[in-house]
Amino acid sequence: MATLIKSGMIITASETYTADVLVEGEKIAAIAAHIPEMDGMQVIDAAGKLVMPGGVDVHTHFELPMFGTVSSDDHYTGHKAAAFGGTTTTIDFISQDFDHLPDCVAAWHKKANDKAAIDYGFHMNISRFNPEIAGEIPDLRKEGITSLKVFTAYNNRLRLDDGGIFKVMRIARDNGMLVMAHAENGDVIDVLIEEALAAGHTTPEWHALTRPAWGEVEASFRVIMLAAQAEAPVYIVHMNAKGEAENLRRARAQGLPVMGETCPQYMFFTIKHLRQPDGAKWICSPPMRSEEDNDGIWKAVEDGTIQVMATDHCPFFFDGMRAITYEGQPIAIPGKELGRDDFTKIPNGLPGVGDRLMILWTTGVGSGRISPNRFVEMTSTNPAKIFGMYPQKGTLLPGSDADIAIWDPKKEIQYGVATAQHRTDYNLYEGWKLRGVVEKVLLRGKLIVDGSTWLGKRGEGRFIKRSGVTVL
Ligand code: URP
Ligand code: ZN
Ligand code: ZN
């Protein structure tokens, strides 16, 4: 069936104009000032509405095992929450849980395949490296996986040494792949945690105090320099320190192929939130920092230093002993309470996949800090380009997938756990007043969100085989 979206304000990364959008099957067939209505077409009146490409969130962790529990959104519930927030594509990280990478990939497909409700891709974590793994990395391309995450922290768990990171970068360079780096100083963190626990410091703020911003400034600089020596591009994930953004700005000015991502939580929250009685809600790695760091990240968002706004969506219940009702059923999943007496046992991660677009629209576009086009660029077009999905995803063009979010720019809501659709018991933006709300969402031409009605289905999301990456 064809769908005609009439008279909406189209916003892409480069243009804003009023037009009709014709969707035929799964694709955008035409965009023009006036497209005649034909018999049998589904017509959506978008006069007074904004029509944007569906969001692309390239940093999620669905159903991720951690500290004896699991992140509370899986590939269905997380996709549904994403869709209600205007996002139609996510990329999730595969854990290196088996000796061989194909087994790791197969395990992640098994988790996602029957649940996926929006389109999705995978990045591969490289957290153990040896000659055999080196030989298997290039074959990930055949699986449609072109990006690899490495860690300079989480010693004895996920971290690679500098030599390993350097080798992974060279393999990525030679095979048209992109290394993504989690940049904190794992050794310093371990020393500080040991000292903090020995001194009896167990509260959530110590999570931040044992992971100093300087470690992130140092590690991001190190990662950039490793990439320079490997003559490879690098993408730094979840950037949250002012000095880290300054590293990125300087490296890009020097012409190095370095890119960066931040997430909304790092623009609003600080260590002060960890000091609240419910501080565990804000525990993630890297941690919340200072107002100066928030400002430094905002500046990097405004001036184009940072290319991508993702979420690092990795939710846990605040009180996993108390059930919530999800799709009519009670559910409780152990969460932040696991670390009630020890901050090192609090599962790391936050909800956000459904919040990202509406929070950034109100705080970024609504305040005049970024333009609507920059909003689309950071949340949809750039991530699709960098991770090899453009122009199938990330824009509104004839031939692109008809992944479309229709927004009511005038609608105001009070946001929070009751409006967000994450499968958890809290929301970081509880009580925030938002202006500009996602109203309808199409995934490859099919209406999956209509106001508060969910029309999507488990298993309807499609794995996106990516063929390359692009350095912006
Ligand atoms: O706290 C976080 N971010 N958990 C997810 C893992 C990661 O490092 O991105
Ligand atoms: Zn990370
Ligand atoms: Zn992450």
PDB file of C-alpha atoms in Angstrom, residues 223-431:
ATOM      1  CA  VAL A 223      43.660   6.433  21.650  1.00  0.00           C
ATOM      2  CA  ILE A 224      43.918   9.291  19.165  1.00  0.00           C
ATOM      3  CA  MET A 225      47.712   8.963  19.118  1.00  0.00           C
ATOM      4  CA  LEU A 226      47.500   5.173  18.712  1.00  0.00           C
ATOM      5  CA  ALA A 227      45.205   5.721  15.740  1.00  0.00           C
ATOM      6  CA  ALA A 228      47.587   8.297  14.288  1.00  0.00           C
ATOM      7  CA  GLN A 229      50.442   5.788  14.569  1.00  0.00           C
ATOM      8  CA  ALA A 230      48.287   3.072  13.021  1.00  0.00           C
ATOM      9  CA  GLU A 231      47.248   5.540  10.292  1.00  0.00           C
ATOM     10  CA  ALA A 232      43.681   4.514  11.048  1.00  0.00           C
ATOM     11  CA  PRO A 233      40.475   6.410  11.813  1.00  0.00           C
ATOM     12  CA  VAL A 234      38.996   6.200  15.278  1.00  0.00           C
ATOM     13  CA  TYR A 235      35.618   7.054  16.836  1.00  0.00           C
ATOM     14  CA  ILE A 236      35.497   7.843  20.549  1.00  0.00           C
ATOM     15  CA  VAL A 237      32.294   6.690  22.230  1.00  0.00           C
ATOM     16  CA  HIS A 238      30.311   8.332  25.037  1.00  0.00           C
ATOM     17  CA  MET A 239      32.504  11.441  25.372  1.00  0.00           C
ATOM     18  CA  ASN A 240      31.712  13.416  28.503  1.00  0.00           C
ATOM     19  CA  ALA A 241      34.748  15.412  29.632  1.00  0.00           C
ATOM     20  CA  LYS A 242      35.552  18.923  28.468  1.00  0.00           C
ATOM     21  CA  GLY A 243      39.227  18.016  28.020  1.00  0.00           C
ATOM     22  CA  GLU A 244      38.254  15.018  25.931  1.00  0.00           C
ATOM     23  CA  ALA A 245      36.261  17.242  23.590  1.00  0.00           C
ATOM     24  CA  GLU A 246      39.258  19.566  23.416  1.00  0.00           C
ATOM     25  CA  ASN A 247      41.447  16.611  22.384  1.00  0.00           C
ATOM     26  CA  LEU A 248      38.995  15.793  19.626  1.00  0.00           C
ATOM     27  CA  ARG A 249      38.819  19.415  18.457  1.00  0.00           C
ATOM     28  CA  ARG A 250      42.608  19.711  18.304  1.00  0.00           C
ATOM     29  CA  ALA A 251      43.083  16.361  16.539  1.00  0.00           C
ATOM     30  CA  ARG A 252      40.483  17.213  13.904  1.00  0.00           C
ATOM     31  CA  ALA A 253      42.088  20.620  13.376  1.00  0.00           C
ATOM     32  CA  GLN A 254      45.337  18.737  12.736  1.00  0.00           C
ATOM     33  CA  GLY A 255      43.559  16.741  10.047  1.00  0.00           C
ATOM     34  CA  LEU A 256      43.447  13.429  11.905  1.00  0.00           C
ATOM     35  CA  PRO A 257      40.498  11.153  11.013  1.00  0.00           C
ATOM     36  CA  VAL A 258      39.028  11.191  14.500  1.00  0.00           C
ATOM     37  CA  MET A 259      35.321  11.334  15.328  1.00  0.00           C
ATOM     38  CA  GLY A 260      33.323  11.477  18.516  1.00  0.00           C
ATOM     39  CA  GLU A 261      29.995  10.634  20.075  1.00  0.00           C
ATOM     40  CA  THR A 262      28.254  11.922  23.162  1.00  0.00           C
ATOM     41  CA  CYS A 263      24.959  11.073  24.844  1.00  0.00           C
ATOM     42  CA  PRO A 264      22.278  13.358  26.350  1.00  0.00           C
ATOM     43  CA  GLN A 265      22.978  12.337  29.951  1.00  0.00           C
ATOM     44  CA  TYR A 266      26.422  13.917  29.731  1.00  0.00           C
ATOM     45  CA  MET A 267      24.964  17.324  28.944  1.00  0.00           C
ATOM     46  CA  PHE A 268      22.697  17.674  31.982  1.00  0.00           C
ATOM     47  CA  PHE A 269      23.791  15.585  34.946  1.00  0.00           C
ATOM     48  CA  THR A 270      26.777  15.792  37.295  1.00  0.00           C
ATOM     49  CA  ILE A 271      28.318  14.052  40.276  1.00  0.00           C
ATOM     50  CA  LYS A 272      25.745  15.958  42.349  1.00  0.00           C
ATOM     51  CA  HIS A 273      23.109  13.551  41.035  1.00  0.00           C
ATOM     52  CA  LEU A 274      25.156  10.605  42.339  1.00  0.00           C
ATOM     53  CA  ARG A 275      25.041  12.217  45.796  1.00  0.00           C
ATOM     54  CA  GLN A 276      21.226  12.105  45.899  1.00  0.00           C
ATOM     55  CA  PRO A 277      19.560   9.288  47.858  1.00  0.00           C
ATOM     56  CA  ASP A 278      18.672   7.687  44.506  1.00  0.00           C
ATOM     57  CA  GLY A 279      22.147   8.374  43.068  1.00  0.00           C
ATOM     58  CA  ALA A 280      22.506   4.808  41.730  1.00  0.00           C
ATOM     59  CA  LYS A 281      20.087   5.756  38.966  1.00  0.00           C
ATOM     60  CA  TRP A 282      22.880   7.837  37.406  1.00  0.00           C
ATOM     61  CA  ILE A 283      25.606   5.178  37.580  1.00  0.00           C
ATOM     62  CA  CYS A 284      27.157   4.502  34.212  1.00  0.00           C
ATOM     63  CA  SER A 285      30.659   4.425  32.783  1.00  0.00           C
ATOM     64  CA  PRO A 286      32.139   6.861  32.121  1.00  0.00           C
ATOM     65  CA  PRO A 287      30.415   8.612  35.025  1.00  0.00           C
ATOM     66  CA  MET A 288      28.589  11.891  35.430  1.00  0.00           C
ATOM     67  CA  ARG A 289      31.083  14.720  35.792  1.00  0.00           C
ATOM     68  CA  SER A 290      30.919  18.490  36.439  1.00  0.00           C
ATOM     69  CA  GLU A 291      28.915  21.414  35.093  1.00  0.00           C
ATOM     70  CA  GLU A 292      32.080  22.588  33.351  1.00  0.00           C
ATOM     71  CA  ASP A 293      32.264  19.246  31.566  1.00  0.00           C
ATOM     72  CA  ASN A 294      28.563  19.474  30.605  1.00  0.00           C
ATOM     73  CA  ASP A 295      29.284  22.903  29.099  1.00  0.00           C
ATOM     74  CA  GLY A 296      32.344  21.591  27.278  1.00  0.00           C
ATOM     75  CA  ILE A 297      30.259  18.839  25.682  1.00  0.00           C
ATOM     76  CA  TRP A 298      27.470  21.266  24.746  1.00  0.00           C
ATOM     77  CA  LYS A 299      30.061  23.508  23.073  1.00  0.00           C
ATOM     78  CA  ALA A 300      31.424  20.528  21.100  1.00  0.00           C
ATOM     79  CA  VAL A 301      27.869  19.677  20.043  1.00  0.00           C
ATOM     80  CA  GLU A 302      27.220  23.258  18.958  1.00  0.00           C
ATOM     81  CA  ASP A 303      30.460  23.824  17.040  1.00  0.00           C
ATOM     82  CA  GLY A 304      30.469  20.472  15.222  1.00  0.00           C
ATOM     83  CA  THR A 305      33.432  18.946  17.064  1.00  0.00           C
ATOM     84  CA  ILE A 306      31.267  15.947  18.024  1.00  0.00           C
ATOM     85  CA  GLN A 307      29.573  14.158  15.109  1.00  0.00           C
ATOM     86  CA  VAL A 308      27.065  11.854  16.808  1.00  0.00           C
ATOM     87  CA  MET A 309      24.478  11.939  19.582  1.00  0.00           C
ATOM     88  CA  ALA A 310      23.828   8.353  20.718  1.00  0.00           C
ATOM     89  CA  THR A 311      22.559   7.033  24.072  1.00  0.00           C
ATOM     90  CA  ASP A 312      24.644   4.134  25.456  1.00  0.00           C
ATOM     91  CA  HIS A 313      21.216   2.784  26.406  1.00  0.00           C
ATOM     92  CA  CYS A 314      21.837   0.089  29.019  1.00  0.00           C
ATOM     93  CA  PRO A 315      18.973   0.270  31.538  1.00  0.00           C
ATOM     94  CA  PHE A 316      18.594  -1.446  34.868  1.00  0.00           C
ATOM     95  CA  PHE A 317      15.762  -1.241  37.375  1.00  0.00           C
ATOM     96  CA  PHE A 318      16.413   1.113  40.284  1.00  0.00           C
ATOM     97  CA  ASP A 319      14.575  -1.335  42.517  1.00  0.00           C
ATOM     98  CA  GLY A 320      14.638  -4.694  40.824  1.00  0.00           C
ATOM     99  CA  MET A 321      12.738  -6.304  43.703  1.00  0.00           C
ATOM    100  CA  ARG A 322       9.589  -4.379  42.847  1.00  0.00           C
ATOM    101  CA  ALA A 323       7.696  -5.372  39.707  1.00  0.00           C
ATOM    102  CA  ILE A 324       6.443  -2.947  37.087  1.00  0.00           C
ATOM    103  CA  THR A 325       3.679  -3.743  34.639  1.00  0.00           C
ATOM    104  CA  TYR A 326       4.932  -4.149  31.101  1.00  0.00           C
ATOM    105  CA  GLU A 327       2.422  -4.975  28.346  1.00  0.00           C
ATOM    106  CA  GLY A 328       0.001  -6.058  31.031  1.00  0.00           C
ATOM    107  CA  GLN A 329       2.421  -8.418  32.776  1.00  0.00           C
ATOM    108  CA  PRO A 330       4.354  -7.873  36.015  1.00  0.00           C
ATOM    109  CA  ILE A 331       8.104  -7.921  35.581  1.00  0.00           C
ATOM    110  CA  ALA A 332      11.032  -7.269  37.909  1.00  0.00           C
ATOM    111  CA  ILE A 333      14.685  -7.657  36.927  1.00  0.00           C
ATOM    112  CA  PRO A 334      17.493  -7.288  39.503  1.00  0.00           C
ATOM    113  CA  GLY A 335      19.110  -3.898  39.080  1.00  0.00           C
ATOM    114  CA  LYS A 336      20.796  -1.061  40.911  1.00  0.00           C
ATOM    115  CA  GLU A 337      19.848  -2.423  44.360  1.00  0.00           C
ATOM    116  CA  LEU A 338      22.557  -5.072  43.868  1.00  0.00           C
ATOM    117  CA  GLY A 339      25.066  -2.386  44.823  1.00  0.00           C
ATOM    118  CA  ARG A 340      23.225  -0.905  47.783  1.00  0.00           C
ATOM    119  CA  ASP A 341      26.266  -1.501  50.009  1.00  0.00           C
ATOM    120  CA  ASP A 342      29.026  -1.254  47.425  1.00  0.00           C
ATOM    121  CA  PHE A 343      29.142   1.124  44.463  1.00  0.00           C
ATOM    122  CA  THR A 344      31.308  -1.346  42.488  1.00  0.00           C
ATOM    123  CA  LYS A 345      28.381  -3.784  42.397  1.00  0.00           C
ATOM    124  CA  ILE A 346      25.855  -1.335  40.951  1.00  0.00           C
ATOM    125  CA  PRO A 347      25.201  -2.373  37.342  1.00  0.00           C
ATOM    126  CA  ASN A 348      26.604   0.315  35.040  1.00  0.00           C
ATOM    127  CA  GLY A 349      24.160   1.851  32.627  1.00  0.00           C
ATOM    128  CA  LEU A 350      21.106   4.018  32.087  1.00  0.00           C
ATOM    129  CA  PRO A 351      17.907   4.122  30.055  1.00  0.00           C
ATOM    130  CA  GLY A 352      17.895   6.594  27.157  1.00  0.00           C
ATOM    131  CA  VAL A 353      17.086   5.106  23.741  1.00  0.00           C
ATOM    132  CA  GLY A 354      13.564   6.539  23.803  1.00  0.00           C
ATOM    133  CA  ASP A 355      14.526   9.838  25.436  1.00  0.00           C
ATOM    134  CA  ARG A 356      17.289  10.966  23.114  1.00  0.00           C
ATOM    135  CA  LEU A 357      15.397  12.784  20.378  1.00  0.00           C
ATOM    136  CA  MET A 358      12.717  14.586  22.352  1.00  0.00           C
ATOM    137  CA  ILE A 359      15.166  15.634  25.083  1.00  0.00           C
ATOM    138  CA  LEU A 360      17.637  17.023  22.547  1.00  0.00           C
ATOM    139  CA  TRP A 361      14.899  18.718  20.537  1.00  0.00           C
ATOM    140  CA  THR A 362      13.611  20.694  23.528  1.00  0.00           C
ATOM    141  CA  THR A 363      16.977  21.474  25.086  1.00  0.00           C
ATOM    142  CA  GLY A 364      18.987  21.924  21.902  1.00  0.00           C
ATOM    143  CA  VAL A 365      16.654  23.151  19.168  1.00  0.00           C
ATOM    144  CA  GLY A 366      14.057  24.701  21.483  1.00  0.00           C
ATOM    145  CA  SER A 367      16.731  26.742  23.228  1.00  0.00           C
ATOM    146  CA  GLY A 368      18.350  27.802  19.934  1.00  0.00           C
ATOM    147  CA  ARG A 369      21.656  26.074  20.748  1.00  0.00           C
ATOM    148  CA  ILE A 370      21.488  23.892  17.639  1.00  0.00           C
ATOM    149  CA  SER A 371      19.474  24.166  14.429  1.00  0.00           C
ATOM    150  CA  PRO A 372      16.850  21.595  13.431  1.00  0.00           C
ATOM    151  CA  ASN A 373      19.210  20.490  10.642  1.00  0.00           C
ATOM    152  CA  ARG A 374      22.103  19.971  13.027  1.00  0.00           C
ATOM    153  CA  PHE A 375      19.686  17.953  15.198  1.00  0.00           C
ATOM    154  CA  VAL A 376      18.937  15.599  12.295  1.00  0.00           C
ATOM    155  CA  GLU A 377      22.607  15.499  11.339  1.00  0.00           C
ATOM    156  CA  MET A 378      23.743  14.355  14.798  1.00  0.00           C
ATOM    157  CA  THR A 379      20.920  11.961  15.571  1.00  0.00           C
ATOM    158  CA  SER A 380      20.313  10.326  12.194  1.00  0.00           C
ATOM    159  CA  THR A 381      22.397  11.339   9.181  1.00  0.00           C
ATOM    160  CA  ASN A 382      25.918  11.315  10.617  1.00  0.00           C
ATOM    161  CA  PRO A 383      25.500   8.009  12.445  1.00  0.00           C
ATOM    162  CA  ALA A 384      24.067   6.432   9.293  1.00  0.00           C
ATOM    163  CA  LYS A 385      26.943   7.799   7.208  1.00  0.00           C
ATOM    164  CA  ILE A 386      29.754   6.904   9.612  1.00  0.00           C
ATOM    165  CA  PHE A 387      28.490   3.358  10.114  1.00  0.00           C
ATOM    166  CA  GLY A 388      27.779   2.598   6.465  1.00  0.00           C
ATOM    167  CA  MET A 389      23.984   2.764   6.297  1.00  0.00           C
ATOM    168  CA  TYR A 390      23.520   5.973   4.300  1.00  0.00           C
ATOM    169  CA  PRO A 391      21.408   6.772   2.248  1.00  0.00           C
ATOM    170  CA  GLN A 392      19.349   3.659   3.036  1.00  0.00           C
ATOM    171  CA  LYS A 393      19.007   5.120   6.536  1.00  0.00           C
ATOM    172  CA  GLY A 394      19.531   8.613   7.939  1.00  0.00           C
ATOM    173  CA  THR A 395      17.777  10.801   5.403  1.00  0.00           C
ATOM    174  CA  LEU A 396      14.619  11.464   3.427  1.00  0.00           C
ATOM    175  CA  LEU A 397      15.407  10.865  -0.238  1.00  0.00           C
ATOM    176  CA  PRO A 398      13.696   8.934  -3.030  1.00  0.00           C
ATOM    177  CA  GLY A 399      15.074   5.390  -2.742  1.00  0.00           C
ATOM    178  CA  SER A 400      15.802   5.599   0.980  1.00  0.00           C
ATOM    179  CA  ASP A 401      14.008   3.325   3.407  1.00  0.00           C
ATOM    180  CA  ALA A 402      10.760   5.009   4.469  1.00  0.00           C
ATOM    181  CA  ASP A 403      11.852   5.349   8.111  1.00  0.00           C
ATOM    182  CA  ILE A 404      10.021   8.530   9.024  1.00  0.00           C
ATOM    183  CA  ALA A 405       9.183  10.322  12.255  1.00  0.00           C
ATOM    184  CA  ILE A 406       6.353  12.848  12.206  1.00  0.00           C
ATOM    185  CA  TRP A 407       6.556  15.348  15.031  1.00  0.00           C
ATOM    186  CA  ASP A 408       4.106  17.801  16.529  1.00  0.00           C
ATOM    187  CA  PRO A 409       6.396  20.762  17.257  1.00  0.00           C
ATOM    188  CA  LYS A 410       3.820  22.583  19.395  1.00  0.00           C
ATOM    189  CA  LYS A 411       2.730  19.760  21.645  1.00  0.00           C
ATOM    190  CA  GLU A 412       3.930  20.025  25.240  1.00  0.00           C
ATOM    191  CA  ILE A 413       4.233  17.120  27.640  1.00  0.00           C
ATOM    192  CA  GLN A 414       5.565  16.404  31.067  1.00  0.00           C
ATOM    193  CA  TYR A 415       8.051  13.622  30.441  1.00  0.00           C
ATOM    194  CA  GLY A 416       9.012  10.738  32.685  1.00  0.00           C
ATOM    195  CA  VAL A 417       8.755   7.033  33.343  1.00  0.00           C
ATOM    196  CA  ALA A 418       5.023   7.045  32.615  1.00  0.00           C
ATOM    197  CA  THR A 419       5.500   8.490  29.118  1.00  0.00           C
ATOM    198  CA  ALA A 420       8.807   6.855  28.143  1.00  0.00           C
ATOM    199  CA  GLN A 421       8.392   3.242  27.082  1.00  0.00           C
ATOM    200  CA  HIS A 422      11.580   1.717  28.475  1.00  0.00           C
ATOM    201  CA  ARG A 423      11.229  -1.490  30.475  1.00  0.00           C
ATOM    202  CA  THR A 424      12.521  -0.048  33.704  1.00  0.00           C
ATOM    203  CA  ASP A 425      11.161   1.694  36.779  1.00  0.00           C
ATOM    204  CA  TYR A 426      12.650   5.155  36.413  1.00  0.00           C
ATOM    205  CA  ASN A 427      13.534   7.879  33.948  1.00  0.00           C
ATOM    206  CA  LEU A 428      16.389  10.359  34.244  1.00  0.00           C
ATOM    207  CA  TYR A 429      14.252  13.203  32.903  1.00  0.00           C
ATOM    208  CA  GLU A 430      11.336  12.725  35.311  1.00  0.00           C
ATOM    209  CA  GLY A 431       9.040  15.771  35.290  1.00  0.00           C
TER     210      GLY A 431
END
